[in-house]
Each structure stands twice: as C-alpha cells, then as structure tokens.
C-alpha cells in the first residue's frame, strides 16, 4: 500500500470540498472494496476522505409511500429493515444473497452501488486492463471469462458489475440522490452505471467528487416479486446470473406489468426492457416467459468461456417468472434453476 | 502520515499512533499485541480476522484503524469473562469444532455476532419468510456463517456447536425432528430466494 493522508469529513459539504481539485483523493465508506484495492495496488490515492460517519444512516418513509435510504445505511441493516422486508422483499433478498454477514455489516448502500468489478484481471495489477489503465488492453478477452459479460460488452472490456443490491434497485425503479459541486442531482439507478464502450475506466456517470447521499425507492409496485441468484457455490459468491423480477397480473389473469433486471451478465445492472415489453398484456405461461427471455437474450454475445450464461439466464428468467405466476407448486419451475 | 487515535479492545482503553494505512487487524496484532484475531487471506474472504466492532461482526482486515476511532472492539479473547470461557468457546470444545484452531477465534466472534443478529430477527438468504422469527436451523447457521472458512473442514461440528448455544440461549432444545427436516430441505447448488407477496 502506498502512503496516503487521512481525513474524516465533518459533513457532506466538507466531503465535497475535500475532493474538489484533488483528483488524487477518494472517499472511504465501509471500506470493504476500497481497502482491498489499496492493498492490491489497484488504486494509490494521496488522500482518503472518510465519509463513513456522515449523518446518512436513516431509512425513512416518503410522503408518496416510497422509501429514502441514506447512503451510509449498512447492507445488513437495510436487508433487515421492517419496511424493506415487508414492502420490497426483492431488495432484502438481493442484499442477503451478497457477500457475508461480516461484510454486510460494514458495506454501505452508496458503497455497494460504487463497488468495482471482480474481474480477476482488473484486480491483478500485473496484467493489462483497460478499466484499470486505459489503453493497455483487455486480458479477459482471451482469458478466463466465466464471470464475464454476455450483454452490452465492448472490445475494450467484458467485465460485469458485481452488485446484487443494484440489480434489485434497477428493477424497483430506484433513484440515486447525488450531491455535486453544482447542487443535487437525481439519477435513476438504471442510468447510474455505464456500458464499457471505449471508456471502461468509467464505471458510472458520476464525476470525481460527486457524493451519493441517498437512494429513493418509489412506492412498492403491485404483484409478487423476488430475487434469484445462481452462482458456483451456495453462499458467499458472486452471481453467474441473477434475476430480480416483479410480476403483476390483472383481473383477467393477464400480465399487467413485469419488471425484470439481470445481474452477472453486463457491465451494469441490466434492466430487461425487451422481455418486459413482450410480457405486457401476455398470458402468464411458459410460452410467453420463453419468448420474453429469448427476446432479451437475442443480442447476447457470449465468449466460449461464458456461453453457458445464455441458457442459464434464459432458464432463470423463465423459472422466476413461472414461480411468480403462481406455478411454483407444480413440477415445472420450482426446483429448476436451469 | 501518523495519526493518534483511541481504541477500546476487550475492555481495555488504548491510545495509539498509527500510519493511515494500518488496518484494524494489524493495529490489534502488531501494535497492541492482541493475537486472537488471525490474518488468513487479508482480503475479507476467509473470516479469520473477524471481531466485533461495537457489537457487530466485521472483517478487521478490511477496516482502517483510523476509521474506527473510539470504537469498542471485542475479540474472541474478550468474549471470555474473568478467564472463564464463554458458552460459545465451551461449545466449540465440546463439539470438537476445530482441528488446527487458526480460524476458531474468527468463527467464535462471527457466531457471537450472528446470534445477536438472529436475536434481533434479521433474516438470511435462506430464510423462507422474511418477516417470521428466526429459527436457527442448520441451513440457517451454514448460510449465516459462510463468511468464515475452515481449512481443516470442521464445518459440521462448528454448525453443531453454534446451534447448541443458540438452543441453550433461547431455552429451546434443538429437536431431532427439525434437525432432520433442515438437513434435507435445500438443494445445495442453488441459493434461492422464496417468493412472496408484495403489496
């Protein structure tokens, strides 16, 4: 670890001022990702500004029955919050499926959104990586790609975003509240993270020094919802594929609305808008679910090492929707993560 | 650059001057001589360094010491009172829940934190009903303790040790019937979330 100076921000203004004109400074919240990066030599800031004790630890109900989640609310506290468990079970499930009990106690809401990819080449400072050092090339393209993207990747970067929480928030139409030097900015979670394109070093649309202060969830949507995560071991592993989904049926039993987001498949939480369009007004049956999954995955561009993710995502979408449509008791779907 | 900070460790107050890069784990072991938390992976993946920070279990290897100025840190040592082993320590001995013992202080601290979380009703990834009281089945204990690796593979006995303390503390007996049910309840290859109604 290279030497750095440390400063605790007294309040949000203090934090913004500390990073202004200091491109060599970073914010520190829970530290579960940042401290690791300091050790790995992926980043070498001259100044670490500790925002972990900012007064952003409240979860409060909004007038429109939505929820405002302070950026410093710990992942474990958010997952266990009574209003989240009751009204946004998809978010509780997503949070609880991520990391370990110890890490969830430290990791924050804002930090979870801004955690960086677990691409092994990004985390190995001795290998070329366009995300870490623009212009050096992508080691993953011809390397180990089991955990890499099948949607929206570029020839510069095929990394995936590792968050479970953000996938649920994308499906929930959450918005991120950001303080910038020009005032407050609201960004839908689906627009916070970028696709890699030619600038994979930029994970999000945020500028240096911007500070996430909260995430706001709209009032809970109708219908049933859940989060399903498929990974190489049953606990404490990142998603190969994950699905956050909400399905709302009308009085006639047709699909009024579906909200679906995928994790583990792209550089950002992937809102499955094509699948949602196919499902709107459709009968909630396996045929519709299959059409929806295939429409979403039509643009998939897998590599040999991660081609399995395409049928895995297809099966996961179909299985989750089948479960939400109330067919989980029958032989199909219930125990089939395919 | 060096900074002076306060830290309470297992009931003793310390003032220490540390370089900004010092993790809580290194401060405990190298500066304060508290050798109970162990350095395994040093990347938050193995759990050997787990301590309770203000009562909550965390990986001390991923915590900067400066970030926890004024905190009360409890290590496995501090869970013992007046040289009397805690019920968790005793249960690990009774159940032969370790071999080399390197991961044990982290396991014990993680279990202590986990039992408190369950007491508060916090659900886990394998909890069927997010709003029901927590029943610490073996599937629940395995999931909740998954942040602690044991290279000797003492997991089965660790789960037994932790469940016994949970049962003792809640005054319930871990019935054979529920234990048998829990063991066959879940496909180990999938971590699946139950579906539920949302209004």
CSV table of N, CA and C in Angstrom, one decimal, chain A residues 1-6 8 28-32 35-36 39-40 48 50 52-53 74 76-77 79-80 85-87 89 92-93 96-97 99-106 220-229 231-232 234-236 246 319 323-324 328 333-337, chain B residues 1 3 5 19-23 42-47 50 56-59 61-64 66-71 106 110 117 120-132 142-149 187-199:
chain,number,residue,atom,x,y,z
A,1,UNK,N,0.8,-1.2,0.0
A,1,UNK,CA,0.0,0.0,0.0
A,1,UNK,C,0.9,1.2,0.0
A,2,UNK,N,0.6,2.2,-0.9
A,2,UNK,CA,1.3,3.4,-0.9
A,2,UNK,C,0.8,4.4,0.2
A,3,UNK,N,1.7,5.2,0.7
A,3,UNK,CA,1.3,6.1,1.8
A,3,UNK,C,0.2,7.1,1.4
A,4,UNK,N,-0.7,7.4,2.3
A,4,UNK,CA,-1.7,8.4,2.0
A,4,UNK,C,-2.1,9.2,3.2
A,5,UNK,N,-2.7,10.3,3.0
A,5,UNK,CA,-3.2,11.1,4.2
A,5,UNK,C,-4.6,10.7,4.4
A,6,UNK,N,-5.1,11.0,5.6
A,6,UNK,CA,-6.4,10.6,6.0
A,6,UNK,C,-7.1,11.8,6.6
A,8,UNK,N,-11.2,12.9,8.1
A,8,UNK,CA,-12.6,12.5,8.3
A,8,UNK,C,-13.5,13.7,7.9
A,28,UNK,N,-13.9,7.2,1.4
A,28,UNK,CA,-13.9,5.9,2.1
A,28,UNK,C,-15.2,5.7,2.8
A,29,UNK,N,-16.0,4.7,2.6
A,29,UNK,CA,-17.2,4.5,3.3
A,29,UNK,C,-17.0,3.2,4.2
A,30,UNK,N,-17.6,2.1,3.8
A,30,UNK,CA,-17.4,0.9,4.6
A,30,UNK,C,-16.1,0.2,4.4
A,31,UNK,N,-15.4,0.5,3.3
A,31,UNK,CA,-14.1,0.1,3.0
A,31,UNK,C,-13.9,-1.3,2.5
A,32,UNK,N,-15.0,-2.1,2.4
A,32,UNK,CA,-14.8,-3.5,2.1
A,32,UNK,C,-14.2,-3.7,0.7
A,35,UNK,N,-10.5,-0.7,0.7
A,35,UNK,CA,-9.3,-1.1,1.4
A,35,UNK,C,-8.6,-2.3,0.7
A,36,UNK,N,-9.4,-3.2,0.1
A,36,UNK,CA,-8.9,-4.3,-0.7
A,36,UNK,C,-8.1,-3.7,-1.9
A,39,UNK,N,-4.8,-2.4,-0.9
A,39,UNK,CA,-3.8,-3.5,-0.7
A,39,UNK,C,-3.3,-4.1,-2.0
A,40,UNK,N,-4.2,-4.2,-3.0
A,40,UNK,CA,-3.9,-4.8,-4.2
A,40,UNK,C,-3.1,-3.9,-5.1
A,48,UNK,N,-7.3,10.0,1.6
A,48,UNK,CA,-8.5,9.2,1.8
A,48,UNK,C,-9.4,10.0,2.7
A,50,UNK,N,-12.7,10.0,4.8
A,50,UNK,CA,-13.6,9.1,5.4
A,50,UNK,C,-15.0,9.7,5.5
A,52,UNK,N,-17.6,7.6,6.4
A,52,UNK,CA,-18.4,6.6,7.0
A,52,UNK,C,-19.2,7.0,8.1
A,53,UNK,N,-18.9,8.2,8.7
A,53,UNK,CA,-19.7,8.6,9.9
A,53,UNK,C,-20.6,9.8,9.5
A,74,UNK,N,-26.0,0.5,6.4
A,74,UNK,CA,-25.3,-0.7,6.1
A,74,UNK,C,-26.2,-1.7,5.4
A,76,UNK,N,-26.5,-4.8,5.9
A,76,UNK,CA,-27.3,-5.7,6.8
A,76,UNK,C,-28.5,-5.1,7.4
A,77,UNK,N,-28.3,-3.8,7.7
A,77,UNK,CA,-29.4,-3.0,8.4
A,77,UNK,C,-30.6,-2.8,7.3
A,79,UNK,N,-31.2,-4.7,4.7
A,79,UNK,CA,-31.9,-6.0,4.4
A,79,UNK,C,-32.9,-6.4,5.5
A,80,UNK,N,-32.6,-6.0,6.8
A,80,UNK,CA,-33.4,-6.4,7.9
A,80,UNK,C,-34.4,-5.3,8.3
A,85,UNK,N,-38.3,-5.4,4.3
A,85,UNK,CA,-38.7,-6.8,4.4
A,85,UNK,C,-40.2,-6.9,3.9
A,86,UNK,N,-41.0,-6.0,4.4
A,86,UNK,CA,-42.5,-6.1,4.1
A,86,UNK,C,-42.8,-5.6,2.7
A,87,UNK,N,-42.2,-4.6,2.2
A,87,UNK,CA,-42.7,-3.9,1.0
A,87,UNK,C,-41.7,-4.1,-0.2
A,89,UNK,N,-39.4,-7.1,-0.7
A,89,UNK,CA,-38.7,-8.3,-0.4
A,89,UNK,C,-37.6,-8.6,-1.4
A,92,UNK,N,-34.5,-7.0,0.0
A,92,UNK,CA,-33.9,-7.8,1.1
A,92,UNK,C,-33.2,-9.0,0.6
A,93,UNK,N,-33.9,-9.7,-0.3
A,93,UNK,CA,-33.3,-11.0,-0.8
A,93,UNK,C,-32.0,-10.7,-1.5
A,96,UNK,N,-29.2,-9.9,1.0
A,96,UNK,CA,-28.9,-11.1,1.8
A,96,UNK,C,-28.1,-12.1,1.0
A,97,UNK,N,-28.3,-12.1,-0.3
A,97,UNK,CA,-27.5,-13.0,-1.2
A,97,UNK,C,-26.1,-12.6,-1.5
A,99,UNK,N,-22.3,-11.2,-0.5
A,99,UNK,CA,-21.2,-11.2,0.4
A,99,UNK,C,-21.4,-12.1,1.7
A,100,UNK,N,-20.9,-11.7,2.8
A,100,UNK,CA,-21.0,-12.5,4.0
A,100,UNK,C,-21.6,-11.6,5.1
A,101,UNK,N,-22.0,-12.2,6.2
A,101,UNK,CA,-22.6,-11.4,7.3
A,101,UNK,C,-21.6,-10.3,7.8
A,102,UNK,N,-20.3,-10.6,7.9
A,102,UNK,CA,-19.4,-9.6,8.3
A,102,UNK,C,-19.3,-8.4,7.3
A,103,UNK,N,-19.2,-8.8,6.0
A,103,UNK,CA,-19.1,-7.7,5.0
A,103,UNK,C,-20.4,-6.9,4.9
A,104,UNK,N,-21.5,-7.5,5.1
A,104,UNK,CA,-22.8,-6.7,5.0
A,104,UNK,C,-22.9,-5.8,6.2
A,105,UNK,N,-22.3,-6.1,7.3
A,105,UNK,CA,-22.3,-5.2,8.4
A,105,UNK,C,-21.4,-3.9,8.2
A,106,UNK,N,-20.5,-4.0,7.3
A,106,UNK,CA,-19.6,-2.9,7.0
A,106,UNK,C,-20.0,-2.1,5.8
A,220,UNK,N,-44.0,0.8,-3.3
A,220,UNK,CA,-43.9,-0.6,-3.8
A,220,UNK,C,-44.9,-0.9,-5.0
A,221,UNK,N,-44.4,-1.5,-6.0
A,221,UNK,CA,-45.3,-1.9,-7.1
A,221,UNK,C,-46.2,-3.0,-6.8
A,222,UNK,N,-47.2,-3.2,-7.6
A,222,UNK,CA,-48.2,-4.3,-7.3
A,222,UNK,C,-47.6,-5.7,-7.8
A,223,UNK,N,-48.2,-6.7,-7.2
A,223,UNK,CA,-47.8,-8.0,-7.7
A,223,UNK,C,-46.8,-8.7,-6.8
A,224,UNK,N,-46.3,-9.8,-7.3
A,224,UNK,CA,-45.3,-10.6,-6.5
A,224,UNK,C,-43.9,-10.3,-7.0
A,225,UNK,N,-42.9,-10.4,-6.1
A,225,UNK,CA,-41.6,-10.1,-6.6
A,225,UNK,C,-40.6,-11.0,-5.9
A,226,UNK,N,-39.4,-11.2,-6.5
A,226,UNK,CA,-38.4,-12.0,-5.8
A,226,UNK,C,-37.0,-11.7,-6.5
A,227,UNK,N,-36.0,-12.3,-5.9
A,227,UNK,CA,-34.6,-12.2,-6.4
A,227,UNK,C,-34.1,-13.6,-6.4
A,228,UNK,N,-33.5,-14.0,-7.5
A,228,UNK,CA,-32.9,-15.4,-7.6
A,228,UNK,C,-31.5,-15.2,-8.1
A,229,UNK,N,-30.6,-15.9,-7.4
A,229,UNK,CA,-29.2,-15.7,-7.7
A,229,UNK,C,-28.6,-17.1,-7.9
A,231,UNK,N,-25.0,-19.2,-8.7
A,231,UNK,CA,-23.6,-19.0,-8.5
A,231,UNK,C,-22.9,-20.3,-8.4
A,232,UNK,N,-21.6,-20.3,-8.3
A,232,UNK,CA,-20.8,-21.5,-8.3
A,232,UNK,C,-20.8,-22.2,-7.0
A,234,UNK,N,-23.2,-22.3,-2.9
A,234,UNK,CA,-24.5,-21.9,-2.4
A,234,UNK,C,-24.5,-20.6,-1.7
A,235,UNK,N,-23.4,-20.1,-1.2
A,235,UNK,CA,-23.3,-18.9,-0.4
A,235,UNK,C,-22.0,-18.2,-0.6
A,236,UNK,N,-22.0,-16.9,-0.4
A,236,UNK,CA,-20.8,-16.1,-0.4
A,236,UNK,C,-20.0,-16.2,-1.7
A,246,UNK,N,-40.5,-8.6,-10.8
A,246,UNK,CA,-41.8,-8.4,-10.2
A,246,UNK,C,-42.9,-8.6,-11.3
A,319,UNK,N,-37.8,-19.5,-15.1
A,319,UNK,CA,-38.1,-20.2,-13.8
A,319,UNK,C,-38.7,-19.2,-12.8
A,323,UNK,N,-42.5,-19.1,-11.2
A,323,UNK,CA,-42.7,-19.1,-9.8
A,323,UNK,C,-43.6,-17.9,-9.4
A,324,UNK,N,-43.3,-16.7,-9.9
A,324,UNK,CA,-44.1,-15.6,-9.5
A,324,UNK,C,-45.5,-15.7,-10.0
A,328,UNK,N,-45.4,-22.3,-8.8
A,328,UNK,CA,-44.2,-22.9,-8.1
A,328,UNK,C,-44.5,-24.2,-7.5
A,333,UNK,N,-40.4,-25.7,-13.0
A,333,UNK,CA,-40.0,-24.4,-12.5
A,333,UNK,C,-39.5,-24.4,-11.1
A,334,UNK,N,-40.2,-25.0,-10.1
A,334,UNK,CA,-40.0,-24.8,-8.7
A,334,UNK,C,-38.5,-25.1,-8.3
A,335,UNK,N,-38.0,-26.2,-8.8
A,335,UNK,CA,-36.7,-26.6,-8.4
A,335,UNK,C,-35.7,-26.7,-9.6
A,336,UNK,N,-36.0,-25.8,-10.5
A,336,UNK,CA,-35.3,-25.8,-11.8
A,336,UNK,C,-34.6,-24.5,-12.0
A,337,UNK,N,-33.3,-24.4,-11.7
A,337,UNK,CA,-32.7,-23.1,-11.9
A,337,UNK,C,-32.0,-23.1,-13.3
B,1,UNK,N,1.5,9.1,6.8
B,1,UNK,CA,1.4,10.1,7.9
B,1,UNK,C,0.8,9.4,9.1
B,3,UNK,N,-1.2,9.2,12.8
B,3,UNK,CA,-2.4,9.8,13.5
B,3,UNK,C,-2.6,9.2,14.8
B,5,UNK,N,-5.0,7.9,17.8
B,5,UNK,CA,-6.4,7.5,17.9
B,5,UNK,C,-6.7,6.7,19.2
B,19,UNK,N,0.1,4.8,11.3
B,19,UNK,CA,0.1,5.2,9.9
B,19,UNK,C,-1.3,5.0,9.4
B,20,UNK,N,-1.7,5.9,8.4
B,20,UNK,CA,-3.0,5.9,7.9
B,20,UNK,C,-3.4,4.5,7.2
B,21,UNK,N,-2.3,3.8,6.8
B,21,UNK,CA,-2.6,2.6,6.1
B,21,UNK,C,-2.9,1.4,7.0
B,22,UNK,N,-2.7,1.6,8.3
B,22,UNK,CA,-2.8,0.5,9.2
B,22,UNK,C,-4.3,-0.1,9.3
B,23,UNK,N,-4.4,-1.4,9.1
B,23,UNK,CA,-5.8,-1.9,9.2
B,23,UNK,C,-6.0,-2.2,10.7
B,42,UNK,N,-6.3,-11.9,4.4
B,42,UNK,CA,-6.1,-10.4,4.4
B,42,UNK,C,-6.9,-9.7,3.3
B,43,UNK,N,-7.9,-10.3,2.8
B,43,UNK,CA,-8.8,-9.7,1.7
B,43,UNK,C,-10.3,-9.8,2.0
B,44,UNK,N,-10.6,-10.2,3.3
B,44,UNK,CA,-12.1,-10.2,3.6
B,44,UNK,C,-12.8,-11.5,3.1
B,45,UNK,N,-12.0,-12.5,2.7
B,45,UNK,CA,-12.6,-13.7,2.1
B,45,UNK,C,-12.7,-14.9,3.1
B,46,UNK,N,-11.8,-14.9,4.1
B,46,UNK,CA,-11.8,-16.1,4.9
B,46,UNK,C,-12.4,-15.9,6.3
B,47,UNK,N,-12.5,-14.7,6.8
B,47,UNK,CA,-13.2,-14.5,8.1
B,47,UNK,C,-12.3,-14.8,9.3
B,50,UNK,N,-12.2,-12.0,12.0
B,50,UNK,CA,-13.5,-11.4,12.4
B,50,UNK,C,-13.4,-11.0,13.9
B,56,UNK,N,-20.9,-5.5,16.5
B,56,UNK,CA,-21.2,-6.1,15.1
B,56,UNK,C,-20.0,-6.8,14.6
B,57,UNK,N,-20.2,-7.9,14.0
B,57,UNK,CA,-19.1,-8.7,13.5
B,57,UNK,C,-18.7,-8.1,12.2
B,58,UNK,N,-17.4,-7.9,12.0
B,58,UNK,CA,-16.8,-7.4,10.8
B,58,UNK,C,-15.4,-8.0,10.6
B,59,UNK,N,-14.9,-7.9,9.3
B,59,UNK,CA,-13.6,-8.3,9.0
B,59,UNK,C,-12.6,-7.2,9.4
B,61,UNK,N,-9.5,-7.0,8.8
B,61,UNK,CA,-8.5,-6.8,7.8
B,61,UNK,C,-8.9,-5.8,6.7
B,62,UNK,N,-10.2,-5.5,6.6
B,62,UNK,CA,-10.7,-4.6,5.6
B,62,UNK,C,-11.1,-3.2,6.3
B,63,UNK,N,-10.8,-3.1,7.5
B,63,UNK,CA,-11.2,-1.9,8.3
B,63,UNK,C,-9.9,-1.1,8.5
B,64,UNK,N,-9.9,0.2,8.2
B,64,UNK,CA,-8.7,1.0,8.5
B,64,UNK,C,-8.9,1.4,10.0
B,66,UNK,N,-8.0,3.9,11.6
B,66,UNK,CA,-8.4,5.3,11.8
B,66,UNK,C,-9.9,5.5,11.7
B,67,UNK,N,-10.5,4.6,10.8
B,67,UNK,CA,-11.9,4.8,10.6
B,67,UNK,C,-12.7,4.4,11.8
B,68,UNK,N,-12.1,3.7,12.7
B,68,UNK,CA,-12.8,3.2,13.9
B,68,UNK,C,-12.3,3.8,15.2
B,69,UNK,N,-11.9,5.1,15.1
B,69,UNK,CA,-11.5,5.8,16.2
B,69,UNK,C,-12.6,5.8,17.3
B,70,UNK,N,-12.3,5.4,18.5
B,70,UNK,CA,-13.3,5.5,19.6
B,70,UNK,C,-14.2,4.2,19.7
B,71,UNK,N,-14.0,3.3,18.8
B,71,UNK,CA,-14.8,2.1,18.8
B,71,UNK,C,-14.4,1.1,19.9
B,106,UNK,N,-12.0,-16.3,14.9
B,106,UNK,CA,-12.9,-15.6,13.9
B,106,UNK,C,-14.3,-16.3,13.9
B,110,UNK,N,-17.7,-14.5,14.9
B,110,UNK,CA,-18.7,-14.5,13.9
B,110,UNK,C,-20.0,-15.1,14.4
B,117,UNK,N,-27.6,-11.1,15.8
B,117,UNK,CA,-28.4,-10.7,14.6
B,117,UNK,C,-29.7,-11.5,14.5
B,120,UNK,N,-32.2,-10.4,17.0
B,120,UNK,CA,-32.9,-9.1,16.5
B,120,UNK,C,-33.9,-9.4,15.4
B,121,UNK,N,-33.9,-10.7,15.0
B,121,UNK,CA,-34.9,-11.1,13.9
B,121,UNK,C,-34.4,-10.9,12.5
B,122,UNK,N,-33.1,-10.6,12.3
B,122,UNK,CA,-32.6,-10.4,11.0
B,122,UNK,C,-32.7,-11.7,10.2
B,123,UNK,N,-33.2,-11.6,9.0
B,123,UNK,CA,-33.3,-12.8,8.1
B,123,UNK,C,-32.0,-13.1,7.4
B,124,UNK,N,-31.9,-14.2,6.8
B,124,UNK,CA,-30.8,-14.6,5.9
B,124,UNK,C,-31.2,-14.9,4.5
B,125,UNK,N,-30.3,-15.3,3.7
B,125,UNK,CA,-30.6,-15.6,2.3
B,125,UNK,C,-31.4,-16.9,2.2
B,126,UNK,N,-31.4,-17.7,3.2
B,126,UNK,CA,-32.2,-19.0,3.2
B,126,UNK,C,-33.5,-18.9,4.0
B,127,UNK,N,-33.8,-17.8,4.6
B,127,UNK,CA,-35.0,-17.6,5.4
B,127,UNK,C,-36.2,-17.6,4.5
B,128,UNK,N,-37.1,-18.5,4.7
B,128,UNK,CA,-38.3,-18.6,3.8
B,128,UNK,C,-39.2,-17.4,3.9
B,129,UNK,N,-39.5,-17.1,5.2
B,129,UNK,CA,-40.4,-16.0,5.5
B,129,UNK,C,-39.6,-14.8,6.1
B,130,UNK,N,-39.4,-13.8,5.3
B,130,UNK,CA,-38.6,-12.7,5.7
B,130,UNK,C,-39.1,-12.0,7.0
B,131,UNK,N,-40.4,-12.2,7.3
B,131,UNK,CA,-40.9,-11.4,8.5
B,131,UNK,C,-41.2,-12.3,9.7
B,132,UNK,N,-40.8,-13.6,9.6
B,132,UNK,CA,-41.1,-14.5,10.7
B,132,UNK,C,-39.9,-14.5,11.6
B,142,UNK,N,-25.4,-22.5,8.6
B,142,UNK,CA,-24.4,-22.6,7.5
B,142,UNK,C,-24.4,-21.4,6.6
B,143,UNK,N,-25.6,-20.9,6.3
B,143,UNK,CA,-25.6,-19.6,5.5
B,143,UNK,C,-25.0,-18.5,6.2
B,144,UNK,N,-25.5,-18.3,7.5
B,144,UNK,CA,-25.0,-17.1,8.3
B,144,UNK,C,-23.5,-17.2,8.6
B,145,UNK,N,-23.0,-18.4,8.6
B,145,UNK,CA,-21.5,-18.5,9.0
B,145,UNK,C,-20.7,-18.7,7.7
B,146,UNK,N,-21.2,-18.4,6.5
B,146,UNK,CA,-20.5,-18.7,5.3
B,146,UNK,C,-19.3,-17.8,5.1
B,147,UNK,N,-19.2,-16.7,5.9
B,147,UNK,CA,-18.1,-15.8,5.7
B,147,UNK,C,-16.8,-16.2,6.5
B,148,UNK,N,-16.9,-17.4,7.1
B,148,UNK,CA,-15.8,-18.0,7.9
B,148,UNK,C,-15.4,-19.3,7.3
B,149,UNK,N,-14.2,-19.3,6.7
B,149,UNK,CA,-13.7,-20.6,6.1
B,149,UNK,C,-12.9,-21.4,7.1
B,187,UNK,N,-31.6,-27.7,-1.9
B,187,UNK,CA,-30.6,-28.1,-2.9
B,187,UNK,C,-29.4,-27.2,-2.7
B,188,UNK,N,-28.2,-27.9,-2.4
B,188,UNK,CA,-27.0,-27.1,-2.1
B,188,UNK,C,-26.5,-26.3,-3.2
B,189,UNK,N,-26.8,-26.6,-4.4
B,189,UNK,CA,-26.2,-25.9,-5.5
B,189,UNK,C,-26.9,-24.5,-5.9
B,190,UNK,N,-28.1,-24.3,-5.3
B,190,UNK,CA,-28.7,-23.1,-5.6
B,190,UNK,C,-29.1,-22.3,-4.3
B,191,UNK,N,-28.8,-21.0,-4.3
B,191,UNK,CA,-29.2,-20.2,-3.2
B,191,UNK,C,-30.5,-19.5,-3.7
B,192,UNK,N,-31.6,-20.0,-3.3
B,192,UNK,CA,-32.8,-19.5,-3.9
B,192,UNK,C,-33.6,-18.7,-2.9
B,193,UNK,N,-34.1,-17.6,-3.4
B,193,UNK,CA,-35.0,-16.8,-2.6
B,193,UNK,C,-36.4,-17.2,-2.7
B,194,UNK,N,-37.1,-17.3,-1.6
B,194,UNK,CA,-38.5,-17.6,-1.6
B,194,UNK,C,-39.3,-16.5,-2.3
B,195,UNK,N,-40.4,-16.8,-2.9
B,195,UNK,CA,-41.2,-15.7,-3.4
B,195,UNK,C,-42.2,-15.3,-2.3
B,196,UNK,N,-42.6,-14.1,-2.5
B,196,UNK,CA,-43.6,-13.6,-1.5
B,196,UNK,C,-44.4,-12.5,-2.1
B,197,UNK,N,-45.5,-12.2,-1.4
B,197,UNK,CA,-46.3,-11.2,-1.9
B,197,UNK,C,-45.7,-9.8,-1.6
B,198,UNK,N,-45.8,-8.9,-2.5
B,198,UNK,CA,-45.5,-7.5,-2.2
B,198,UNK,C,-46.8,-6.7,-2.6
B,199,UNK,N,-47.1,-5.9,-1.7
B,199,UNK,CA,-48.4,-5.2,-1.9
B,199,UNK,C,-48.4,-4.2,-3.1
